[in-house]
Amino acid sequence: MEWINAILQGVLLGGLYALFAAGLSLIFGVMRLVNIAHGDFIVLAAFLGLSITTGFGVHPLAALLLVVPIMAGLGYALQRGILNQTLGDDILPPLLVTFGLSVIIQNGLLEVYSADPQKMNAGAIEIASVQLPGGLSAGVLPLLMFGVSVAVIAGLQWIFYRSALGRAFRAVSDKQDIAQLMGLNKAHVFGLAMALALGVVGIAGVFLGIRTSFDPSIGPGRLIFGFEAVIIGGLGNLWGTLAGGIILGVSQNIGAQINPGWQLLAGHLAFLIVLAVRPRGLFPRIEG
Amino acid sequence: MPDALLSTEALEAHYGDFQALFGVSVNVTPGEVVSIIGANGAGKSTLMRSITGLLKSKPEMVRWKDQPIGSLRADQIAQLGIAMVPEGRQLFQSLSVEENLIIGGQMGRGGPWDLEAVFKLFPILEERRNVASTALSGGQQQMVAIGRALMSNPEILLFDEISLGLAPIIIKTIYDALPQIIGEGMSAVIVEQDIAKALSVSDRVYCMQEGRISLQGTPNSLTREQISAAYFGV
């Protein structure tokens, strides 16, 4: 029973990892940009949620109404102002610039919020749980987060494959020059993609801040979880990313069940095994 | 030429240190079909890339309705009503046939061309509308590329190497469809290596050689000798 419980909690945790990863996957899919600062943006969103929660005295989940648009706006401005200038045939400049952003965000947060761990208080919902068949129980909050994660992935999937915006994303991703001949402004389309990605990061950051304590230095760790979920699931496949997040979460919880010190190690091992057996991930996007 | 719709004036183009165009001046009047012929490397495609804004020029080197547009971005030039069927079709491989067409019309310029009109012109595309664009034959892909350009309801349509790499029967189908495409008062520029085909459909012809215009005139006024001299430089 303990084991089944560990797996269940791992699945729920995996939803959060999928949220970490979805923005990374989207950005890489549209403009072949690897955002090293992605994890730090998650932490930035968590601190933003903290400031709004304490500043206005609102519930952390209500803070999402401000955090998501602010992060999306920041994403658009960042893409148009800085990142578009780094994109080209060479993949190194965007890597270096986002690495620099990572350092700037970490130190900026350290300056403003200090290195003390913080946490957002979501009140009674944090300890509420539901009884499941077989004597299992699951927290309402993790269940809610998992549900939102699945909904976000489904929403991104719909945008990408069913909406005009998604058509523009795919067209620009396929052939940048030709997409411009169709009247698509590449710089604007990339800006929208980054806005969407950081909007998702806003949700991920607030969830992270409700679920665990956080401090300015934990961004790179979240980035690794995001990367691992993307690679396990297969590049360019959003449902695969969700599966990757779940596999990572379950592995970590099984590891922790064996020995509390093995939690992170077990996740990384699962990642390495997938990488060794299926280098393209479990569900790579089928071309054509 | 005061009534030119589109013109280039002493256009120069460079790829790094390499100069590809040397003072090229061409013009197209409303409703006119102009063909540009020349051997490989003569600069025809570079001229197309400069007009569509994929290569930046000095503002006054490309003019549209007497406005300088040489320094506009490609998407801004597309908004003006200049569309291109690029060399090698260049369909979006992640998009279905229908999505390729829809994205061609995403600027929302009104006019006679919509999905229905394109499907009427090329009925095979309606049958295969939900197929991935990469699953089509070369000729069908060329039809999608033409339809995609038409969907923006352009005032001028540029065809870059319209028949390159296609079977003769397909080339005939596409040339047979041309009058329907440009019959509605649309101007066209046809870049071709097949001289006879180009001459048969155009009002005027320019011949390019080594980045310069080596000959121009109406098809009837030019002799085969003049053309081969201008084409091959011998």
Short mmCIF file of C-alpha atoms in Angstrom, two decimals:
data_model
loop_
_atom_site.label_atom_id
_atom_site.label_comp_id
_atom_site.label_asym_id
_atom_site.label_seq_id
_atom_site.Cartn_x
_atom_site.Cartn_y
_atom_site.Cartn_z
CA MET A 1 0.00 0.00 0.00
CA GLU A 2 2.85 2.37 0.81
CA TRP A 3 4.24 1.71 -2.62
CA ILE A 4 0.98 2.40 -4.40
CA ASN A 5 0.69 5.57 -2.40
CA ALA A 6 4.22 6.58 -3.40
CA ILE A 7 3.37 6.02 -7.04
CA LEU A 8 0.15 8.03 -6.75
CA GLN A 9 1.92 10.95 -5.10
CA GLY A 10 4.62 10.68 -7.78
CA VAL A 11 2.03 10.97 -10.52
CA LEU A 12 0.60 14.09 -8.91
CA LEU A 13 4.08 15.59 -8.51
CA GLY A 14 4.75 14.74 -12.15
CA GLY A 15 2.01 17.13 -13.20
CA LEU A 16 4.00 20.00 -11.68
CA TYR A 17 7.16 18.83 -13.46
CA ALA A 18 5.23 18.79 -16.72
CA LEU A 19 4.29 22.43 -16.08
CA PHE A 20 7.99 23.23 -15.53
CA ALA A 21 8.73 21.55 -18.84
CA ALA A 22 5.87 22.71 -21.07
CA GLY A 23 7.27 26.22 -21.61
CA LEU A 24 10.74 24.84 -22.38
CA SER A 25 9.26 22.43 -24.89
CA LEU A 26 7.19 25.14 -26.57
CA ILE A 27 10.09 27.57 -26.90
CA PHE A 28 12.42 24.94 -28.27
CA GLY A 29 9.75 23.72 -30.68
CA VAL A 30 8.99 27.14 -32.13
CA MET A 31 12.38 28.85 -32.26
CA ARG A 32 15.04 26.24 -31.34
CA LEU A 33 15.90 28.33 -28.29
CA VAL A 34 17.09 26.62 -25.11
CA ASN A 35 16.22 28.92 -22.24
CA ILE A 36 18.78 28.34 -19.48
CA ALA A 37 16.97 30.90 -17.30
CA HIS A 38 13.69 28.95 -17.45
CA GLY A 39 14.01 27.63 -13.88
CA ASP A 40 14.86 31.08 -12.57
CA PHE A 41 11.76 32.48 -14.25
CA ILE A 42 9.75 29.84 -12.33
CA VAL A 43 11.30 31.08 -9.08
CA LEU A 44 10.76 34.70 -10.13
CA ALA A 45 7.07 33.89 -10.67
CA ALA A 46 6.93 32.29 -7.21
CA PHE A 47 8.38 35.44 -5.59
CA LEU A 48 6.04 37.58 -7.65
CA GLY A 49 3.15 35.48 -6.34
CA LEU A 50 4.50 35.89 -2.79
CA SER A 51 4.65 39.68 -3.11
CA ILE A 52 1.14 39.86 -4.51
CA THR A 53 -0.20 37.48 -1.86
CA THR A 54 1.33 39.41 1.03
CA GLY A 55 0.93 42.83 -0.56
CA PHE A 56 -2.77 42.57 -1.35
CA GLY A 57 -3.62 39.95 1.24
CA VAL A 58 -5.10 37.62 -1.38
CA HIS A 59 -5.06 33.84 -1.68
CA PRO A 60 -2.07 32.50 -3.68
CA LEU A 61 -4.36 30.94 -6.27
CA ALA A 62 -6.03 34.33 -6.77
CA ALA A 63 -2.56 35.83 -7.28
CA LEU A 64 -2.40 33.76 -10.48
CA LEU A 65 -4.73 36.30 -12.07
CA LEU A 66 -1.92 38.85 -11.86
CA VAL A 67 1.16 36.62 -12.04
CA VAL A 68 0.24 34.95 -15.34
CA PRO A 69 -0.36 38.17 -17.35
CA ILE A 70 2.68 39.87 -15.82
CA MET A 71 4.93 36.94 -16.69
CA ALA A 72 3.43 36.74 -20.19
CA GLY A 73 4.06 40.45 -20.74
CA LEU A 74 7.59 40.06 -19.45
CA GLY A 75 8.08 37.17 -21.85
CA TYR A 76 6.95 39.20 -24.85
CA ALA A 77 9.14 42.17 -23.92
CA LEU A 78 12.13 39.92 -23.26
CA GLN A 79 11.77 38.20 -26.61
CA ARG A 80 11.31 41.38 -28.64
CA GLY A 81 13.87 43.36 -26.67
CA ILE A 82 16.68 40.88 -26.23
CA LEU A 83 16.28 37.29 -27.34
CA ASN A 84 15.24 37.94 -30.97
CA GLN A 85 18.57 39.67 -31.46
CA THR A 86 20.43 36.53 -30.42
CA LEU A 87 18.63 34.09 -32.72
CA GLY A 88 20.36 33.01 -35.89
CA ASP A 89 22.24 30.13 -37.39
CA ASP A 90 24.48 29.90 -34.33
CA ILE A 91 22.82 28.33 -31.26
CA LEU A 92 25.48 29.63 -28.83
CA PRO A 93 24.41 33.32 -28.42
CA PRO A 94 20.92 32.55 -27.03
CA LEU A 95 22.44 29.99 -24.65
CA LEU A 96 24.93 32.53 -23.32
CA VAL A 97 22.37 35.32 -23.05
CA THR A 98 19.84 33.18 -21.17
CA PHE A 99 22.65 31.94 -18.93
CA GLY A 100 23.39 35.58 -18.17
CA LEU A 101 19.71 36.21 -17.48
CA SER A 102 19.75 33.29 -15.06
CA VAL A 103 22.60 34.89 -13.08
CA ILE A 104 20.90 38.29 -13.13
CA ILE A 105 17.54 36.94 -11.93
CA GLN A 106 19.09 34.88 -9.13
CA ASN A 107 21.11 37.80 -7.82
CA GLY A 108 18.28 40.27 -8.29
CA LEU A 109 15.97 38.05 -6.22
CA LEU A 110 18.70 37.61 -3.61
CA GLU A 111 19.04 41.39 -3.34
CA VAL A 112 15.30 42.00 -2.97
CA TYR A 113 14.09 38.96 -1.01
CA SER A 114 17.30 37.69 0.72
CA ALA A 115 18.35 34.05 0.77
CA ASP A 116 15.72 33.04 3.36
CA PRO A 117 13.41 30.25 2.22
CA GLN A 118 9.87 31.48 1.65
CA LYS A 119 6.55 29.76 1.21
CA MET A 120 3.09 30.84 0.18
CA ASN A 121 0.29 29.89 2.52
CA ALA A 122 -2.78 28.55 0.75
CA GLY A 123 -4.76 28.01 3.97
CA ALA A 124 -7.14 25.14 4.65
CA ILE A 125 -6.86 23.67 1.14
CA GLU A 126 -3.26 22.69 1.91
CA ILE A 127 -4.30 20.01 4.41
CA ALA A 128 -7.58 18.95 2.83
CA SER A 129 -7.59 15.47 1.31
CA VAL A 130 -9.94 13.05 -0.34
CA GLN A 131 -10.25 9.35 0.45
CA LEU A 132 -9.71 7.09 -2.53
CA PRO A 133 -10.68 3.40 -2.82
CA GLY A 134 -8.25 0.98 -1.21
CA GLY A 135 -7.46 3.18 1.76
CA LEU A 136 -5.46 5.63 -0.30
CA SER A 137 -5.78 9.32 0.17
CA ALA A 138 -4.67 12.25 -1.94
CA GLY A 139 -4.35 15.90 -1.06
CA VAL A 140 -6.87 18.24 -2.65
CA LEU A 141 -4.14 20.70 -3.56
CA PRO A 142 -1.91 18.17 -5.42
CA LEU A 143 -5.00 16.86 -7.19
CA LEU A 144 -5.98 20.39 -8.20
CA MET A 145 -2.46 21.12 -9.43
CA PHE A 146 -2.40 17.92 -11.43
CA GLY A 147 -5.76 18.73 -12.98
CA VAL A 148 -4.57 22.21 -13.93
CA SER A 149 -1.37 20.76 -15.42
CA VAL A 150 -3.31 18.36 -17.61
CA ALA A 151 -5.64 21.19 -18.64
CA VAL A 152 -2.67 23.46 -19.48
CA ILE A 153 -1.04 20.72 -21.59
CA ALA A 154 -4.35 20.07 -23.35
CA GLY A 155 -4.79 23.82 -23.91
CA LEU A 156 -1.28 24.19 -25.35
CA GLN A 157 -1.87 21.17 -27.55
CA TRP A 158 -5.09 22.75 -28.83
CA ILE A 159 -3.42 26.10 -29.47
CA PHE A 160 -0.53 24.44 -31.27
CA TYR A 161 -2.53 22.18 -33.57
CA ARG A 162 -5.97 23.78 -33.88
CA SER A 163 -5.66 27.57 -33.66
CA ALA A 164 -4.43 30.26 -36.04
CA LEU A 165 -1.72 31.16 -33.53
CA GLY A 166 -0.50 27.56 -33.51
CA ARG A 167 -0.47 27.47 -37.32
CA ALA A 168 1.73 30.55 -37.24
CA PHE A 169 4.02 28.89 -34.65
CA ARG A 170 4.38 25.79 -36.79
CA ALA A 171 4.86 27.73 -40.03
CA VAL A 172 7.58 29.95 -38.56
CA SER A 173 9.21 26.90 -36.98
CA ASP A 174 9.21 25.09 -40.35
CA LYS A 175 10.50 27.88 -42.61
CA GLN A 176 11.14 31.32 -41.19
CA ASP A 177 11.71 33.09 -44.53
CA ILE A 178 8.67 31.64 -46.24
CA ALA A 179 6.46 32.34 -43.21
CA GLN A 180 7.41 36.00 -43.54
CA LEU A 181 6.25 35.91 -47.17
CA MET A 182 2.83 34.97 -45.75
CA GLY A 183 2.81 38.25 -43.84
CA LEU A 184 3.85 36.77 -40.50
CA ASN A 185 6.20 38.98 -38.52
CA LYS A 186 8.70 36.51 -37.13
CA ALA A 187 9.72 38.77 -34.25
CA HIS A 188 6.09 39.14 -33.13
CA VAL A 189 5.31 35.42 -33.46
CA PHE A 190 8.39 34.56 -31.38
CA GLY A 191 7.30 37.17 -28.83
CA LEU A 192 3.89 35.52 -28.55
CA ALA A 193 5.49 32.10 -28.11
CA MET A 194 7.67 33.38 -25.27
CA ALA A 195 4.64 35.14 -23.73
CA LEU A 196 2.71 31.87 -23.77
CA ALA A 197 5.68 29.97 -22.32
CA LEU A 198 6.20 32.43 -19.47
CA GLY A 199 2.46 32.55 -18.82
CA VAL A 200 2.68 28.80 -18.14
CA VAL A 201 5.80 29.48 -16.05
CA GLY A 202 3.65 31.86 -13.98
CA ILE A 203 1.30 29.02 -13.09
CA ALA A 204 4.21 26.67 -12.43
CA GLY A 205 5.92 29.21 -10.16
CA VAL A 206 2.87 29.88 -8.00
CA PHE A 207 2.17 26.13 -7.66
CA LEU A 208 5.80 25.55 -6.71
CA GLY A 209 5.59 28.29 -4.09
CA ILE A 210 2.45 26.82 -2.55
CA ARG A 211 3.76 23.27 -2.57
CA THR A 212 7.25 23.73 -1.18
CA SER A 213 9.50 26.39 0.27
CA PHE A 214 11.65 28.22 -2.23
CA ASP A 215 14.62 30.59 -2.29
CA PRO A 216 16.44 32.45 -5.10
CA SER A 217 18.93 29.63 -5.71
CA ILE A 218 16.60 26.75 -6.64
CA GLY A 219 15.91 27.75 -10.27
CA PRO A 220 18.56 25.63 -11.96
CA GLY A 221 17.25 22.53 -10.15
CA ARG A 222 13.76 23.14 -11.55
CA LEU A 223 15.33 23.67 -14.98
CA ILE A 224 16.91 20.21 -14.76
CA PHE A 225 13.55 18.62 -13.87
CA GLY A 226 11.98 20.42 -16.81
CA PHE A 227 14.73 19.31 -19.21
CA GLU A 228 14.47 15.72 -18.00
CA ALA A 229 10.70 15.65 -18.45
CA VAL A 230 11.04 17.04 -21.99
CA ILE A 231 13.75 14.55 -22.98
CA ILE A 232 12.03 11.54 -21.41
CA GLY A 233 8.79 12.40 -23.19
CA GLY A 234 10.40 13.13 -26.53
CA LEU A 235 11.15 16.55 -28.03
CA GLY A 236 8.23 18.41 -29.50
CA ASN A 237 5.48 16.23 -28.01
CA LEU A 238 3.47 17.97 -25.27
CA TRP A 239 1.59 14.85 -24.10
CA GLY A 240 4.98 13.12 -24.06
CA THR A 241 6.21 15.92 -21.81
CA LEU A 242 3.36 15.21 -19.39
CA ALA A 243 4.28 11.51 -19.45
CA GLY A 244 7.93 12.47 -18.91
CA GLY A 245 7.00 14.60 -15.90
CA ILE A 246 4.98 11.75 -14.42
CA ILE A 247 7.78 9.21 -14.97
CA LEU A 248 10.20 11.61 -13.27
CA GLY A 249 7.83 12.23 -10.34
CA VAL A 250 7.07 8.54 -9.84
CA SER A 251 10.77 7.61 -10.02
CA GLN A 252 11.63 10.22 -7.41
CA ASN A 253 8.91 9.05 -5.05
CA ILE A 254 9.82 5.38 -5.44
CA GLY A 255 13.44 6.30 -4.75
CA ALA A 256 12.40 8.23 -1.65
CA GLN A 257 10.31 5.25 -0.51
CA ILE A 258 13.40 3.03 -0.63
CA ASN A 259 15.61 5.57 1.07
CA PRO A 260 14.76 9.24 1.62
CA GLY A 261 18.20 10.23 0.36
CA TRP A 262 17.64 8.59 -3.00
CA GLN A 263 14.79 10.79 -4.20
CA LEU A 264 16.73 12.99 -6.67
CA LEU A 265 19.12 10.19 -7.60
CA ALA A 266 16.25 7.91 -8.63
CA GLY A 267 14.79 10.61 -10.88
CA HIS A 268 18.13 11.21 -12.60
CA LEU A 269 18.66 7.45 -13.00
CA ALA A 270 15.28 7.05 -14.67
CA PHE A 271 16.25 9.88 -17.02
CA LEU A 272 19.61 8.28 -17.85
CA ILE A 273 17.98 4.91 -18.50
CA VAL A 274 15.49 6.43 -20.94
CA LEU A 275 18.28 8.37 -22.61
CA ALA A 276 20.35 5.18 -23.01
CA VAL A 277 17.50 3.02 -24.29
CA ARG A 278 15.50 5.59 -26.27
CA PRO A 279 17.78 8.55 -27.07
CA ARG A 280 14.93 10.37 -28.84
CA GLY A 281 12.65 9.97 -25.82
CA LEU A 282 9.66 7.71 -25.35
CA PHE A 283 7.26 9.54 -27.67
CA PRO A 284 9.21 11.59 -30.21
CA ARG A 285 7.04 13.61 -32.53
CA ILE A 286 6.37 11.71 -35.72
CA GLU A 287 7.51 13.76 -38.70
CA GLY A 288 5.30 14.26 -41.70
CA MET B 1 7.69 54.71 -66.39
CA PRO B 2 5.18 56.64 -64.25
CA ASP B 3 2.42 54.04 -64.15
CA ALA B 4 4.58 51.15 -62.98
CA LEU B 5 3.03 49.01 -60.26
CA LEU B 6 6.33 47.55 -59.18
CA SER B 7 9.79 48.61 -60.21
CA THR B 8 13.39 48.19 -59.23
CA GLU B 9 15.79 51.05 -59.89
CA ALA B 10 19.50 50.33 -60.20
CA LEU B 11 19.02 47.51 -57.70
CA GLU B 12 22.14 46.01 -56.20
CA ALA B 13 22.30 42.96 -53.96
CA HIS B 14 25.09 41.31 -52.04
CA TYR B 15 25.64 38.04 -50.25
CA GLY B 16 28.44 39.01 -47.90
CA ASP B 17 31.32 40.16 -50.09
CA PHE B 18 29.79 38.66 -53.20
CA GLN B 19 27.77 41.05 -55.35
CA ALA B 20 24.88 39.25 -57.04
CA LEU B 21 23.01 42.13 -58.75
CA PHE B 22 24.55 45.13 -60.51
CA GLY B 23 22.11 47.97 -61.15
CA VAL B 24 19.08 45.95 -62.19
CA SER B 25 16.09 48.04 -63.33
CA VAL B 26 12.84 46.28 -64.18
CA ASN B 27 9.23 47.38 -64.01
CA VAL B 28 5.79 45.82 -64.17
CA THR B 29 2.62 47.75 -65.01
CA PRO B 30 -0.84 46.77 -63.67
CA GLY B 31 -2.22 43.65 -65.33
CA GLU B 32 1.03 42.91 -67.12
CA VAL B 33 2.79 39.55 -67.27
CA VAL B 34 6.55 39.89 -67.36
CA SER B 35 8.95 37.02 -67.58
CA ILE B 36 12.53 36.97 -66.46
CA ILE B 37 14.76 34.43 -68.13
CA GLY B 38 18.38 33.62 -67.63
CA ALA B 39 20.80 30.81 -66.89
CA ASN B 40 21.56 29.42 -63.44
CA GLY B 41 23.31 32.01 -61.30
CA ALA B 42 22.20 34.95 -63.46
CA GLY B 43 20.57 36.56 -60.42
CA LYS B 44 16.90 35.83 -61.08
CA SER B 45 16.16 34.39 -57.67
CA THR B 46 18.20 37.10 -55.97
CA LEU B 47 16.04 39.66 -57.74
CA MET B 48 12.93 37.90 -56.37
CA ARG B 49 14.39 37.80 -52.86
CA SER B 50 15.17 41.52 -53.05
CA ILE B 51 11.68 42.45 -54.24
CA THR B 52 9.96 40.38 -51.53
CA GLY B 53 12.18 41.80 -48.79
CA LEU B 54 13.96 38.57 -47.91
CA LEU B 55 17.10 40.48 -48.93
CA LYS B 56 17.23 44.06 -47.70
CA SER B 57 17.94 46.85 -50.20
CA LYS B 58 18.21 50.61 -50.05
CA PRO B 59 14.67 52.02 -49.79
CA GLU B 60 14.47 53.65 -53.21
CA MET B 61 15.88 50.62 -55.05
CA VAL B 62 12.48 48.88 -54.97
CA ARG B 63 9.33 50.92 -55.54
CA TRP B 64 5.67 49.90 -55.19
CA LYS B 65 3.08 52.32 -56.58
CA ASP B 66 5.83 54.93 -56.51
CA GLN B 67 6.59 54.39 -52.80
CA PRO B 68 10.08 53.23 -51.77
CA ILE B 69 9.80 49.78 -50.16
CA GLY B 70 13.34 48.41 -50.44
CA SER B 71 13.97 48.48 -46.71
CA LEU B 72 10.66 47.06 -45.51
CA ARG B 73 10.50 43.65 -43.82
CA ALA B 74 9.24 40.72 -45.90
CA ASP B 75 5.98 40.51 -43.94
CA GLN B 76 5.29 44.22 -44.50
CA ILE B 77 5.89 43.80 -48.23
CA ALA B 78 3.54 40.80 -48.28
CA GLN B 79 0.85 42.99 -46.68
CA LEU B 80 1.13 45.40 -49.64
CA GLY B 81 -0.11 42.69 -51.99
CA ILE B 82 3.10 41.18 -53.33
CA ALA B 83 3.05 37.37 -53.14
CA MET B 84 5.59 34.82 -54.28
CA VAL B 85 5.52 31.17 -55.26
CA PRO B 86 9.04 30.35 -54.10
CA GLU B 87 11.53 28.16 -55.90
CA GLY B 88 11.24 24.54 -54.80
CA ARG B 89 7.68 25.02 -53.47
CA GLN B 90 8.79 25.44 -49.85
CA LEU B 91 5.58 24.19 -48.25
CA PHE B 92 5.27 24.12 -44.46
CA GLN B 93 5.90 20.47 -43.66
CA SER B 94 4.12 20.51 -40.28
CA LEU B 95 0.95 21.88 -41.87
CA SER B 96 -1.67 20.00 -43.85
CA VAL B 97 -2.55 21.02 -47.40
CA GLU B 98 -5.51 23.03 -46.16
CA GLU B 99 -3.50 24.68 -43.38
CA ASN B 100 -0.83 25.70 -45.91
CA LEU B 101 -3.54 27.41 -47.92
CA ILE B 102 -5.17 29.03 -44.88
CA ILE B 103 -1.89 30.49 -43.69
CA GLY B 104 -1.45 32.05 -47.12
CA GLY B 105 -4.71 33.89 -46.53
CA GLN B 106 -4.09 34.82 -42.90
CA MET B 107 -3.49 38.52 -43.69
CA GLY B 108 -7.19 38.86 -44.47
CA ARG B 109 -6.76 40.87 -47.67
CA GLY B 110 -10.17 40.61 -49.34
CA GLY B 111 -10.64 39.46 -52.90
CA PRO B 112 -11.79 36.65 -55.16
CA TRP B 113 -9.39 33.99 -53.85
CA ASP B 114 -10.45 31.82 -50.94
CA LEU B 115 -10.26 28.09 -50.19
CA GLU B 116 -13.24 27.40 -52.42
CA ALA B 117 -11.75 29.26 -55.39
CA VAL B 118 -8.39 27.50 -55.02
CA PHE B 119 -10.10 24.10 -54.79
CA LYS B 120 -12.04 24.96 -57.94
CA LEU B 121 -8.80 25.82 -59.73
CA PHE B 122 -7.00 22.66 -58.52
CA PRO B 123 -9.71 20.08 -57.60
CA ILE B 124 -7.11 17.49 -56.55
CA LEU B 125 -6.22 19.69 -53.57
CA GLU B 126 -9.74 19.47 -52.19
CA GLU B 127 -9.52 15.67 -52.22
CA ARG B 128 -6.22 15.83 -50.38
CA ARG B 129 -6.95 18.81 -48.14
CA ASN B 130 -6.24 16.98 -44.87
CA VAL B 131 -3.08 15.24 -46.05
CA ALA B 132 0.34 16.35 -44.82
CA SER B 133 1.83 18.61 -47.48
CA THR B 134 4.93 16.42 -47.71
CA ALA B 135 2.82 13.47 -48.85
CA LEU B 136 1.95 15.15 -52.16
CA SER B 137 3.69 14.71 -55.50
CA GLY B 138 5.89 17.52 -56.76
CA GLY B 139 3.21 18.82 -59.09
CA GLN B 140 0.56 18.81 -56.39
CA GLN B 141 2.97 20.60 -54.07
CA GLN B 142 3.44 23.28 -56.73
CA MET B 143 -0.35 23.65 -56.87
CA VAL B 144 -0.43 24.15 -53.10
CA ALA B 145 2.37 26.72 -53.37
CA ILE B 146 0.45 28.60 -56.06
CA GLY B 147 -2.80 28.36 -54.10
CA ARG B 148 -1.06 29.54 -50.92
CA ALA B 149 0.19 32.64 -52.74
CA LEU B 150 -3.21 33.29 -54.32
CA MET B 151 -4.95 33.08 -50.94
CA SER B 152 -3.45 36.45 -49.99
CA ASN B 153 -5.29 38.01 -52.97
CA PRO B 154 -2.12 39.70 -54.20
CA GLU B 155 -1.96 42.48 -56.76
CA ILE B 156 1.18 40.94 -58.16
CA LEU B 157 2.30 37.34 -58.08
CA LEU B 158 5.93 36.34 -58.48
CA PHE B 159 6.63 32.80 -59.71
CA ASP B 160 10.21 31.73 -59.02
CA GLU B 161 11.28 28.80 -61.24
CA ILE B 162 7.72 27.70 -61.78
CA SER B 163 8.54 24.55 -63.76
CA LEU B 164 11.86 23.50 -62.25
CA GLY B 165 11.94 19.80 -61.40
CA LEU B 166 8.42 19.04 -62.59
CA ALA B 167 7.30 16.53 -65.23
CA PRO B 168 6.30 18.03 -68.61
CA ILE B 169 2.65 16.98 -68.14
CA ILE B 170 2.52 18.83 -64.81
CA ILE B 171 4.18 21.89 -66.30
CA LYS B 172 1.48 21.90 -68.97
CA THR B 173 -1.28 21.65 -66.34
CA ILE B 174 0.15 24.58 -64.44
CA TYR B 175 0.65 26.74 -67.51
CA ASP B 176 -2.89 25.90 -68.63
CA ALA B 177 -4.14 27.22 -65.29
CA LEU B 178 -2.17 30.47 -65.61
CA PRO B 179 -4.77 32.44 -67.61
CA GLN B 180 -7.36 31.68 -64.92
CA ILE B 181 -4.93 32.81 -62.24
CA ILE B 182 -3.80 36.05 -63.79
CA GLY B 183 -6.93 36.72 -65.79
CA GLU B 184 -8.44 38.82 -63.03
CA GLY B 185 -6.25 41.85 -63.60
CA MET B 186 -3.43 40.51 -61.48
CA SER B 187 0.11 41.28 -62.56
CA ALA B 188 2.68 38.53 -62.65
CA VAL B 189 6.41 38.02 -62.87
CA ILE B 190 7.45 34.61 -64.13
CA VAL B 191 11.00 33.47 -63.60
CA GLU B 192 11.82 30.64 -65.96
CA GLN B 193 14.64 28.70 -67.52
CA ASP B 194 12.28 27.33 -70.17
CA ILE B 195 12.46 30.22 -72.65
CA ALA B 196 9.71 29.04 -75.02
CA LYS B 197 7.22 28.61 -72.17
CA ALA B 198 8.10 32.01 -70.75
CA LEU B 199 7.73 33.81 -74.06
CA SER B 200 4.39 32.16 -74.79
CA VAL B 201 2.63 33.63 -71.74
CA SER B 202 4.25 37.00 -71.21
CA ASP B 203 3.73 40.54 -72.45
CA ARG B 204 7.36 41.50 -71.95
CA VAL B 205 10.53 39.65 -71.22
CA TYR B 206 13.76 40.53 -69.46
CA CYS B 207 16.86 38.41 -69.90
CA MET B 208 19.43 38.38 -67.12
CA GLN B 209 23.08 37.52 -67.29
CA GLU B 210 25.64 37.70 -64.50
CA GLY B 211 23.57 40.00 -62.33
CA ARG B 212 22.61 42.44 -65.08
CA ILE B 213 19.71 42.87 -67.50
CA SER B 214 21.18 41.84 -70.84
CA LEU B 215 18.08 42.18 -73.00
CA GLN B 216 14.48 43.32 -72.77
CA GLY B 217 11.53 43.64 -75.09
CA THR B 218 8.25 42.10 -76.19
CA PRO B 219 8.38 38.43 -77.22
CA ASN B 220 7.57 39.28 -80.85
CA SER B 221 10.28 41.88 -81.19
CA LEU B 222 13.11 39.61 -80.10
CA THR B 223 14.86 37.11 -82.35
CA ARG B 224 16.19 33.76 -81.18
CA GLU B 225 19.72 34.96 -81.91
CA GLN B 226 19.29 38.03 -79.70
CA ILE B 227 17.91 35.89 -76.90
CA SER B 228 20.62 33.24 -77.01
CA ALA B 229 23.28 35.96 -77.12
CA ALA B 230 21.73 37.64 -74.06
CA TYR B 231 21.16 34.30 -72.31
CA PHE B 232 24.56 32.71 -72.80
CA GLY B 233 26.66 35.81 -73.36
CA VAL B 234 28.17 34.52 -76.60
#
